[in-house]
mmCIF file of C-alpha atoms in Angstrom:
data_model
loop_
_atom_site.group_PDB
_atom_site.id
_atom_site.type_symbol
_atom_site.label_atom_id
_atom_site.label_comp_id
_atom_site.label_asym_id
_atom_site.label_seq_id
_atom_site.Cartn_x
_atom_site.Cartn_y
_atom_site.Cartn_z
ATOM 1 C CA MET A 3 53.348 -14.094 -5.925
ATOM 2 C CA LYS A 4 56.440 -11.982 -5.579
ATOM 3 C CA TRP A 5 54.791 -9.006 -7.264
ATOM 4 C CA PHE A 6 52.103 -9.055 -4.608
ATOM 5 C CA LYS A 7 54.681 -8.693 -1.875
ATOM 6 C CA TYR A 8 56.210 -5.698 -3.626
ATOM 7 C CA LEU A 9 52.820 -4.148 -4.112
ATOM 8 C CA LEU A 10 52.094 -4.595 -0.416
ATOM 9 C CA VAL A 11 55.369 -2.979 0.617
ATOM 10 C CA VAL A 12 54.831 -0.051 -1.735
ATOM 11 C CA SER A 13 51.225 0.552 -0.708
ATOM 12 C CA VAL A 14 51.984 0.276 3.000
ATOM 13 C CA SER A 15 54.832 2.762 2.710
ATOM 14 C CA LEU A 16 52.611 5.082 0.672
ATOM 15 C CA PHE A 17 49.753 4.930 3.147
ATOM 16 C CA SER A 18 52.084 5.580 6.038
ATOM 17 C CA PHE A 19 52.436 9.136 4.748
ATOM 18 C CA LEU A 20 48.708 9.776 4.839
ATOM 19 C CA PRO A 21 48.325 10.618 8.539
ATOM 20 C CA LEU A 22 50.812 13.450 8.119
ATOM 21 C CA SER A 23 48.356 15.392 6.003
ATOM 22 C CA SER A 24 45.473 15.170 8.462
ATOM 23 C CA TYR A 25 47.172 17.919 10.442
ATOM 24 C CA ALA A 26 47.954 20.514 7.846
ATOM 25 C CA ALA A 27 49.566 22.824 10.345
ATOM 26 C CA ASP A 28 51.313 21.614 13.443
ATOM 27 C CA GLU A 29 52.672 24.471 15.431
ATOM 28 C CA LEU A 30 55.172 23.558 18.095
ATOM 29 C CA LEU A 31 53.170 24.181 21.245
ATOM 30 C CA VAL A 32 54.119 23.539 24.831
ATOM 31 C CA PHE A 33 51.365 22.565 27.236
ATOM 32 C CA GLU A 34 51.487 22.358 30.998
ATOM 33 C CA SER A 35 49.761 18.989 31.033
ATOM 34 C CA GLU A 36 48.612 16.186 28.797
ATOM 35 C CA GLU A 37 45.038 17.103 29.691
ATOM 36 C CA GLN A 38 45.538 20.612 28.265
ATOM 37 C CA ARG A 39 47.010 19.185 25.087
ATOM 38 C CA LEU A 40 44.054 16.877 24.613
ATOM 39 C CA ARG A 41 41.644 19.764 25.185
ATOM 40 C CA TYR A 42 43.493 21.771 22.536
ATOM 41 C CA VAL A 43 43.316 18.912 20.030
ATOM 42 C CA ASP A 44 39.640 18.379 20.804
ATOM 43 C CA LEU A 45 38.716 22.070 20.532
ATOM 44 C CA THR A 46 40.604 22.759 17.316
ATOM 45 C CA PHE A 47 38.941 19.668 15.882
ATOM 46 C CA GLN A 48 35.474 20.963 16.803
ATOM 47 C CA LEU A 49 35.990 24.537 15.639
ATOM 48 C CA ARG A 50 35.196 25.293 12.038
ATOM 49 C CA CYS A 51 37.291 27.528 9.842
ATOM 50 C CA PRO A 52 35.134 30.574 8.948
ATOM 51 C CA LYS A 53 36.973 31.145 5.680
ATOM 52 C CA CYS A 54 37.009 27.618 4.274
ATOM 53 C CA GLN A 55 34.475 25.272 2.802
ATOM 54 C CA ASN A 56 33.827 22.814 5.592
ATOM 55 C CA GLN A 57 37.195 22.340 7.225
ATOM 56 C CA ASN A 58 38.046 22.408 10.889
ATOM 57 C CA VAL A 59 40.689 24.797 12.159
ATOM 58 C CA ALA A 60 43.048 21.945 13.068
ATOM 59 C CA ASP A 61 43.151 20.890 9.436
ATOM 60 C CA SER A 62 43.212 24.298 7.814
ATOM 61 C CA ASN A 63 46.102 26.473 6.713
ATOM 62 C CA ALA A 64 43.977 29.616 6.365
ATOM 63 C CA PRO A 65 45.440 32.549 8.317
ATOM 64 C CA ILE A 66 42.209 32.876 10.261
ATOM 65 C CA SER A 67 42.478 29.235 11.350
ATOM 66 C CA GLU A 68 45.996 29.905 12.581
ATOM 67 C CA ASP A 69 44.619 32.804 14.604
ATOM 68 C CA ILE A 70 41.821 30.701 16.062
ATOM 69 C CA ARG A 71 44.274 27.940 16.989
ATOM 70 C CA GLU A 72 46.590 30.457 18.618
ATOM 71 C CA LYS A 73 43.716 32.062 20.524
ATOM 72 C CA THR A 74 42.490 28.645 21.666
ATOM 73 C CA TYR A 75 45.990 27.845 22.918
ATOM 74 C CA GLN A 76 46.209 31.160 24.775
ATOM 75 C CA LEU A 77 42.791 30.802 26.366
ATOM 76 C CA ILE A 78 43.538 27.242 27.529
ATOM 77 C CA LYS A 79 46.730 28.513 29.154
ATOM 78 C CA GLU A 80 44.790 31.345 30.782
ATOM 79 C CA GLY A 81 42.497 28.787 32.397
ATOM 80 C CA TYR A 82 39.345 29.195 30.307
ATOM 81 C CA SER A 83 37.008 26.194 30.275
ATOM 82 C CA ASP A 84 36.074 24.487 26.999
ATOM 83 C CA GLN A 85 32.611 26.053 27.039
ATOM 84 C CA GLU A 86 34.064 29.504 27.730
ATOM 85 C CA ILE A 87 36.418 29.155 24.767
ATOM 86 C CA ILE A 88 33.557 28.047 22.522
ATOM 87 C CA ASP A 89 31.451 31.008 23.718
ATOM 88 C CA PHE A 90 34.408 33.329 23.076
ATOM 89 C CA MET A 91 34.627 32.130 19.470
ATOM 90 C CA ILE A 92 30.859 32.270 18.905
ATOM 91 C CA GLU A 93 30.807 35.840 20.208
ATOM 92 C CA ARG A 94 33.164 36.799 17.392
ATOM 93 C CA TYR A 95 32.480 34.338 14.593
ATOM 94 C CA THR A 96 28.857 33.293 15.287
ATOM 95 C CA GLU A 97 27.663 29.708 15.539
ATOM 96 C CA PHE A 98 29.150 29.142 12.086
ATOM 97 C CA VAL A 99 32.446 28.516 13.867
ATOM 98 C CA ILE A 100 31.294 25.382 15.689
ATOM 99 C CA TYR A 101 30.388 22.024 14.216
ATOM 100 C CA LYS A 102 28.445 20.758 17.206
ATOM 101 C CA PRO A 103 25.361 22.940 17.670
ATOM 102 C CA GLN A 104 24.755 24.489 21.052
ATOM 103 C CA MET A 105 21.509 23.510 22.762
ATOM 104 C CA SER A 106 18.935 26.268 22.311
ATOM 105 C CA LEU A 107 15.242 26.650 21.562
ATOM 106 C CA VAL A 108 16.049 26.661 17.850
ATOM 107 C CA THR A 109 18.326 23.624 17.862
ATOM 108 C CA VAL A 110 16.664 21.451 20.512
ATOM 109 C CA TRP A 111 14.644 19.647 17.836
ATOM 110 C CA LEU A 112 17.877 18.133 16.505
ATOM 111 C CA TRP A 113 17.892 15.951 19.610
ATOM 112 C CA VAL A 114 14.142 15.621 20.104
ATOM 113 C CA LEU A 115 13.011 14.933 16.539
ATOM 114 C CA PRO A 116 14.919 11.667 15.904
ATOM 115 C CA GLY A 117 13.473 10.272 19.145
ATOM 116 C CA LEU A 118 9.994 11.355 18.174
ATOM 117 C CA VAL A 119 10.322 9.854 14.698
ATOM 118 C CA LEU A 120 11.554 6.590 16.184
ATOM 119 C CA LEU A 121 8.689 6.468 18.659
ATOM 120 C CA GLY A 122 6.234 7.360 15.905
ATOM 121 C CA GLY A 123 7.621 4.583 13.707
ATOM 122 C CA LEU A 124 7.320 2.043 16.515
ATOM 123 C CA ALA A 125 3.777 3.177 17.264
ATOM 124 C CA ALA A 126 2.845 2.904 13.589
ATOM 125 C CA LEU A 127 4.401 -0.557 13.376
ATOM 126 C CA ILE A 128 2.506 -1.793 16.423
ATOM 127 C CA TYR A 129 -0.738 -0.284 15.184
ATOM 128 C CA LEU A 130 -0.371 -1.775 11.690
ATOM 129 C CA THR A 131 0.544 -5.313 12.796
ATOM 130 C CA ARG A 132 -2.165 -5.399 15.446
ATOM 131 C CA SER A 133 -4.940 -4.233 13.115
ATOM 132 C CA ARG A 134 -3.883 -6.713 10.428
ATOM 133 C CA LYS A 135 -4.135 -9.595 12.896
ATOM 134 C CA GLN A 136 -7.645 -8.560 13.843
ATOM 135 C CA VAL A 137 -8.682 -8.267 10.218
ATOM 136 C CA ASP A 138 -7.381 -11.755 9.478
ATOM 137 C CA GLU A 139 -9.371 -13.347 12.243
ATOM 138 C CA GLU A 140 -12.564 -11.489 11.567
ATOM 139 C CA SER A 141 -12.537 -11.816 7.818
ATOM 140 C CA LEU A 142 -13.390 -15.519 7.855
ATOM 141 C CA THR A 143 -17.063 -16.361 7.934
ATOM 142 C CA ASP A 144 -18.251 -19.555 9.652
ATOM 143 C CA GLU A 145 -18.629 -21.168 6.282
ATOM 144 C CA GLU A 146 -15.073 -20.307 5.277
ATOM 145 C CA ARG A 147 -13.721 -21.541 8.583
ATOM 146 C CA GLU A 148 -15.397 -24.912 8.064
ATOM 147 C CA ARG A 149 -13.880 -25.115 4.589
ATOM 148 C CA LEU A 150 -10.478 -24.209 5.958
ATOM 149 C CA ASN A 151 -10.712 -26.884 8.604
ATOM 150 C CA SER A 152 -11.747 -29.511 6.071
ATOM 151 C CA ILE A 153 -8.838 -28.599 3.806
ATOM 152 C CA LEU A 154 -6.420 -28.819 6.691
ATOM 153 C CA LYS A 155 -7.861 -32.235 7.646
ATOM 154 C CA ASP A 156 -7.623 -33.517 4.094
ATOM 155 C CA ASP A 157 -4.021 -32.471 3.999
ATOM 156 C CA ALA A 158 -3.263 -34.416 7.102
ATOM 157 C CA MET B 22 -5.846 -3.280 -1.426
ATOM 158 C CA LYS B 23 -6.793 -0.359 0.772
ATOM 159 C CA ILE B 24 -3.933 2.059 1.440
ATOM 160 C CA ARG B 25 -3.717 3.057 5.056
ATOM 161 C CA PRO B 26 -2.980 6.703 5.775
ATOM 162 C CA LEU B 27 -0.333 5.642 8.261
ATOM 163 C CA VAL B 28 1.694 3.986 5.508
ATOM 164 C CA ILE B 29 1.771 7.203 3.518
ATOM 165 C CA LEU B 30 2.933 9.290 6.450
ATOM 166 C CA PRO B 31 6.680 8.459 6.155
ATOM 167 C CA LEU B 32 6.502 9.241 2.451
ATOM 168 C CA VAL B 33 4.955 12.620 3.184
ATOM 169 C CA PHE B 34 7.655 13.221 5.766
ATOM 170 C CA VAL B 35 10.431 12.415 3.299
ATOM 171 C CA PHE B 36 8.858 14.649 0.663
ATOM 172 C CA ALA B 37 8.667 17.482 3.175
ATOM 173 C CA LEU B 38 12.389 17.038 3.908
ATOM 174 C CA PHE B 39 13.198 17.027 0.181
ATOM 175 C CA ALA B 40 11.164 20.207 -0.248
ATOM 176 C CA LEU B 41 13.088 21.845 2.606
ATOM 177 C CA PHE B 42 16.503 20.870 1.225
ATOM 178 C CA GLY B 43 15.445 21.816 -2.276
ATOM 179 C CA TYR B 44 14.345 25.216 -1.058
ATOM 180 C CA ALA B 45 17.635 25.790 0.752
ATOM 181 C CA LEU B 46 19.568 24.751 -2.347
ATOM 182 C CA LEU B 47 17.592 26.786 -4.871
ATOM 183 C CA SER B 48 16.917 29.920 -2.840
ATOM 184 C CA GLY B 49 20.560 30.861 -3.213
ATOM 185 C CA VAL B 50 21.801 30.324 0.323
ATOM 186 C CA ASP B 51 25.521 30.973 0.037
ATOM 187 C CA PRO B 52 27.487 28.557 2.225
ATOM 188 C CA LYS B 53 30.480 30.875 2.040
ATOM 189 C CA GLU B 54 28.570 33.688 3.662
ATOM 190 C CA VAL B 55 29.314 33.809 7.349
ATOM 191 C CA PRO B 56 26.979 36.102 9.267
ATOM 192 C CA SER B 57 28.606 38.803 11.358
ATOM 193 C CA ALA B 58 28.316 38.334 15.102
ATOM 194 C CA LEU B 59 28.706 42.087 15.559
ATOM 195 C CA THR B 60 25.718 43.381 13.601
ATOM 196 C CA GLY B 61 23.548 45.389 15.970
ATOM 197 C CA LYS B 62 26.187 45.287 18.682
ATOM 198 C CA ALA B 63 28.658 47.841 19.951
ATOM 199 C CA LEU B 64 32.059 48.084 18.325
ATOM 200 C CA PRO B 65 34.512 46.240 20.610
ATOM 201 C CA GLY B 66 37.071 48.268 22.506
ATOM 202 C CA PHE B 67 40.689 48.397 21.373
ATOM 203 C CA GLN B 68 43.979 50.119 22.018
ATOM 204 C CA LEU B 69 46.227 50.249 18.985
ATOM 205 C CA ALA B 70 48.951 52.422 17.589
ATOM 206 C CA SER B 71 48.515 54.775 14.689
ATOM 207 C CA LEU B 72 49.993 53.559 11.416
ATOM 208 C CA GLN B 73 51.900 56.804 10.893
ATOM 209 C CA ASP B 74 53.175 57.146 14.450
ATOM 210 C CA GLU B 75 53.765 54.138 16.687
ATOM 211 C CA ASN B 76 53.684 56.299 19.830
ATOM 212 C CA THR B 77 50.167 57.571 19.212
ATOM 213 C CA VAL B 78 47.612 55.231 20.759
ATOM 214 C CA ILE B 79 44.115 55.192 19.322
ATOM 215 C CA THR B 80 41.160 53.840 21.303
ATOM 216 C CA ARG B 81 37.542 53.073 20.521
ATOM 217 C CA GLU B 82 36.291 56.141 22.405
ATOM 218 C CA GLU B 83 38.389 58.473 20.277
ATOM 219 C CA ILE B 84 36.919 57.422 16.967
ATOM 220 C CA ILE B 85 33.225 57.073 17.917
ATOM 221 C CA GLY B 86 30.944 60.042 17.366
ATOM 222 C CA GLU B 87 29.920 60.166 13.747
ATOM 223 C CA PRO B 88 28.792 57.594 11.205
ATOM 224 C CA MET B 89 31.703 55.942 9.472
ATOM 225 C CA LEU B 90 33.056 52.945 7.643
ATOM 226 C CA MET B 91 35.785 50.847 9.158
ATOM 227 C CA ASN B 92 37.824 49.223 6.418
ATOM 228 C CA ILE B 93 40.109 46.258 7.047
ATOM 229 C CA TRP B 94 42.939 46.191 4.520
ATOM 230 C CA ALA B 95 46.467 44.971 3.918
ATOM 231 C CA THR B 96 49.143 45.271 1.276
ATOM 232 C CA TRP B 97 49.203 41.474 0.836
ATOM 233 C CA CYS B 98 45.523 41.560 -0.128
ATOM 234 C CA SER B 99 45.071 41.946 -3.873
ATOM 235 C CA SER B 100 41.324 42.666 -3.656
ATOM 236 C CA CYS B 101 42.206 45.635 -1.460
ATOM 237 C CA LYS B 102 44.151 47.149 -4.336
ATOM 238 C CA TYR B 103 41.085 46.689 -6.513
ATOM 239 C CA GLU B 104 38.904 48.310 -3.861
ATOM 240 C CA HIS B 105 41.223 51.211 -3.126
ATOM 241 C CA PRO B 106 40.096 53.659 -5.862
ATOM 242 C CA VAL B 107 36.485 53.170 -4.743
ATOM 243 C CA LEU B 108 37.441 54.096 -1.191
ATOM 244 C CA ASN B 109 39.276 57.165 -2.511
ATOM 245 C CA ALA B 110 36.123 58.218 -4.343
ATOM 246 C CA LEU B 111 33.902 57.638 -1.310
ATOM 247 C CA SER B 112 36.270 59.618 0.869
ATOM 248 C CA ALA B 113 36.186 62.478 -1.625
ATOM 249 C CA ASP B 114 32.382 62.378 -1.397
ATOM 250 C CA GLY B 115 32.631 62.977 2.340
ATOM 251 C CA VAL B 116 32.282 59.437 3.681
ATOM 252 C CA LYS B 117 34.389 59.035 6.807
ATOM 253 C CA ILE B 118 36.502 55.887 6.550
ATOM 254 C CA ILE B 119 38.740 54.526 9.283
ATOM 255 C CA GLY B 120 41.466 52.245 7.968
ATOM 256 C CA ILE B 121 42.613 49.195 9.884
ATOM 257 C CA ASN B 122 45.874 47.937 8.494
ATOM 258 C CA TYR B 123 45.508 44.237 9.202
ATOM 259 C CA LYS B 124 48.429 41.847 9.813
ATOM 260 C CA ASP B 125 50.732 43.905 7.689
ATOM 261 C CA GLU B 126 54.095 45.608 7.817
ATOM 262 C CA ARG B 127 54.174 49.287 8.653
ATOM 263 C CA ASP B 128 56.658 50.266 5.935
ATOM 264 C CA LEU B 129 54.768 48.478 3.188
ATOM 265 C CA ALA B 130 51.472 49.967 4.352
ATOM 266 C CA LEU B 131 52.840 53.527 4.442
ATOM 267 C CA LYS B 132 54.325 53.134 0.993
ATOM 268 C CA TRP B 133 50.967 51.833 -0.297
ATOM 269 C CA LEU B 134 49.158 54.903 1.072
ATOM 270 C CA GLN B 135 51.771 57.136 -0.520
ATOM 271 C CA ASP B 136 51.469 55.423 -3.884
ATOM 272 C CA TYR B 137 47.694 55.053 -4.087
ATOM 273 C CA ALA B 138 46.516 57.977 -1.880
ATOM 274 C CA ASP B 139 45.104 57.712 1.636
ATOM 275 C CA PRO B 140 41.296 57.636 1.797
ATOM 276 C CA TYR B 141 41.310 57.061 5.549
ATOM 277 C CA ALA B 142 40.457 59.713 8.127
ATOM 278 C CA LEU B 143 42.528 57.706 10.572
ATOM 279 C CA ASP B 144 44.988 54.874 10.066
ATOM 280 C CA ILE B 145 45.126 52.199 12.737
ATOM 281 C CA TYR B 146 47.896 49.610 12.776
ATOM 282 C CA ASP B 147 46.814 46.098 13.786
ATOM 283 C CA PRO B 148 49.859 43.918 13.031
ATOM 284 C CA ASN B 149 48.670 40.862 15.008
ATOM 285 C CA GLY B 150 45.076 41.087 13.904
ATOM 286 C CA ASP B 151 43.860 41.567 17.491
ATOM 287 C CA LEU B 152 41.109 44.042 16.629
ATOM 288 C CA GLY B 153 40.415 41.948 13.532
ATOM 289 C CA PHE B 154 39.783 38.918 15.718
ATOM 290 C CA ASP B 155 37.424 40.813 18.022
ATOM 291 C CA LEU B 156 35.575 42.077 14.945
ATOM 292 C CA GLY B 157 35.238 38.525 13.635
ATOM 293 C CA VAL B 158 37.275 39.348 10.531
ATOM 294 C CA THR B 159 38.042 36.311 8.380
ATOM 295 C CA GLY B 160 40.121 38.083 5.752
ATOM 296 C CA ALA B 161 40.627 41.342 3.937
ATOM 297 C CA PRO B 162 38.985 43.455 2.724
ATOM 298 C CA GLU B 163 36.058 43.773 5.087
ATOM 299 C CA THR B 164 34.093 46.899 5.838
ATOM 300 C CA PHE B 165 32.047 47.656 8.937
ATOM 301 C CA PHE B 166 29.333 50.302 8.965
ATOM 302 C CA ILE B 167 29.401 52.030 12.350
ATOM 303 C CA ASP B 168 26.797 54.570 13.427
ATOM 304 C CA SER B 169 27.361 57.662 15.567
ATOM 305 C CA LYS B 170 26.679 55.712 18.763
ATOM 306 C CA GLY B 171 29.401 53.217 17.961
ATOM 307 C CA GLN B 172 27.038 50.405 16.975
ATOM 308 C CA VAL B 173 27.885 48.138 14.082
ATOM 309 C CA GLN B 174 25.026 48.335 11.588
ATOM 310 C CA TYR B 175 26.415 46.174 8.825
ATOM 311 C CA ARG B 176 29.453 44.216 7.753
ATOM 312 C CA TYR B 177 30.467 43.778 4.130
ATOM 313 C CA GLN B 178 32.993 41.109 3.089
ATOM 314 C CA GLY B 179 35.045 41.531 -0.046
ATOM 315 C CA PRO B 180 35.956 44.557 -2.125
ATOM 316 C CA ILE B 181 33.404 47.361 -2.413
ATOM 317 C CA THR B 182 32.761 48.346 -6.026
ATOM 318 C CA HIS B 183 30.904 51.367 -7.356
ATOM 319 C CA GLU B 184 28.041 49.080 -8.432
ATOM 320 C CA ILE B 185 27.651 47.427 -5.041
ATOM 321 C CA TRP B 186 27.859 50.786 -3.294
ATOM 322 C CA GLN B 187 25.100 52.238 -5.474
ATOM 323 C CA GLN B 188 22.942 49.115 -5.304
ATOM 324 C CA SER B 189 22.935 48.348 -1.614
ATOM 325 C CA LEU B 190 25.668 49.809 0.567
ATOM 326 C CA LYS B 191 24.856 53.481 -0.017
ATOM 327 C CA ALA B 192 21.362 53.000 1.410
ATOM 328 C CA ILE B 193 22.808 51.410 4.552
ATOM 329 C CA TYR B 194 25.252 54.290 4.934
ATOM 330 C CA ASP B 195 22.601 56.955 4.262
ATOM 331 C CA GLU B 196 20.416 55.485 6.980
ATOM 332 C CA MET B 197 23.173 56.035 9.526
ATOM 333 C CA VAL B 198 23.744 59.681 8.583
#
């Protein structure tokens, strides 16, 4: 099984390069605190590149993504909150620029509908099983019940 | 066996979803098309140097007053070269176009205007793309239709051609005049 060992070594060393590509562009940025750095990573992960087909700005090399990353960095340093930064981007690039929809009258059903469907499904399930039980009990006539009992007795 | 209406309900629901997705897919919704956040809103303020003279500062207030197009361009943008003759023709027809030189180098931009003629009533130099960012520009070329009150009426992404101008953009411009 020597070949297997080689294969393992080769594949592990190959896969170890993969994480490098998940951040296409890593600018050298200096943050005042770890908390700010995490906010930056989180925000650039949530923001969507307006020029690309479904890519976040952290992962994208498009010039506009570079700009959005830089602006995010600046705004974090200037003390903007996460929501303020998101609003700033939406003001310029519309809701297209965010992956997580903002709560509004139009989008509220995204949260409400799954709950309603689940409740509806449960209600339907309860209704169906309950009505079937009733049908089963009522569908036997006295005659049939006697026959059923005699069959059960015979079996025993 | 009698089929209960309740059993059919999920099926109807799924079909409705399929119909919705099918409609979105077939009705030609372009996922590349990002709506402009500025349409119907006032042109954002700015303070940028002129392309020809770095000491001349141009502001929003100075350019507002008549209907115009605001064209975002750069020498690194090949579609802009394709669009340029159209802009020259529009300018000759009396359409006021303000040029925003976007994330470019001054020397290259000036040489471009010398080589291919300058259709712009005013040349604004935006090397960092600051105004571009406030306009929600994602690339070049982009053209904003701005009315006499300084409100953005429309934003067009990509190079303007004679066909597109005749088909749709001219009507939008004529409405502003």
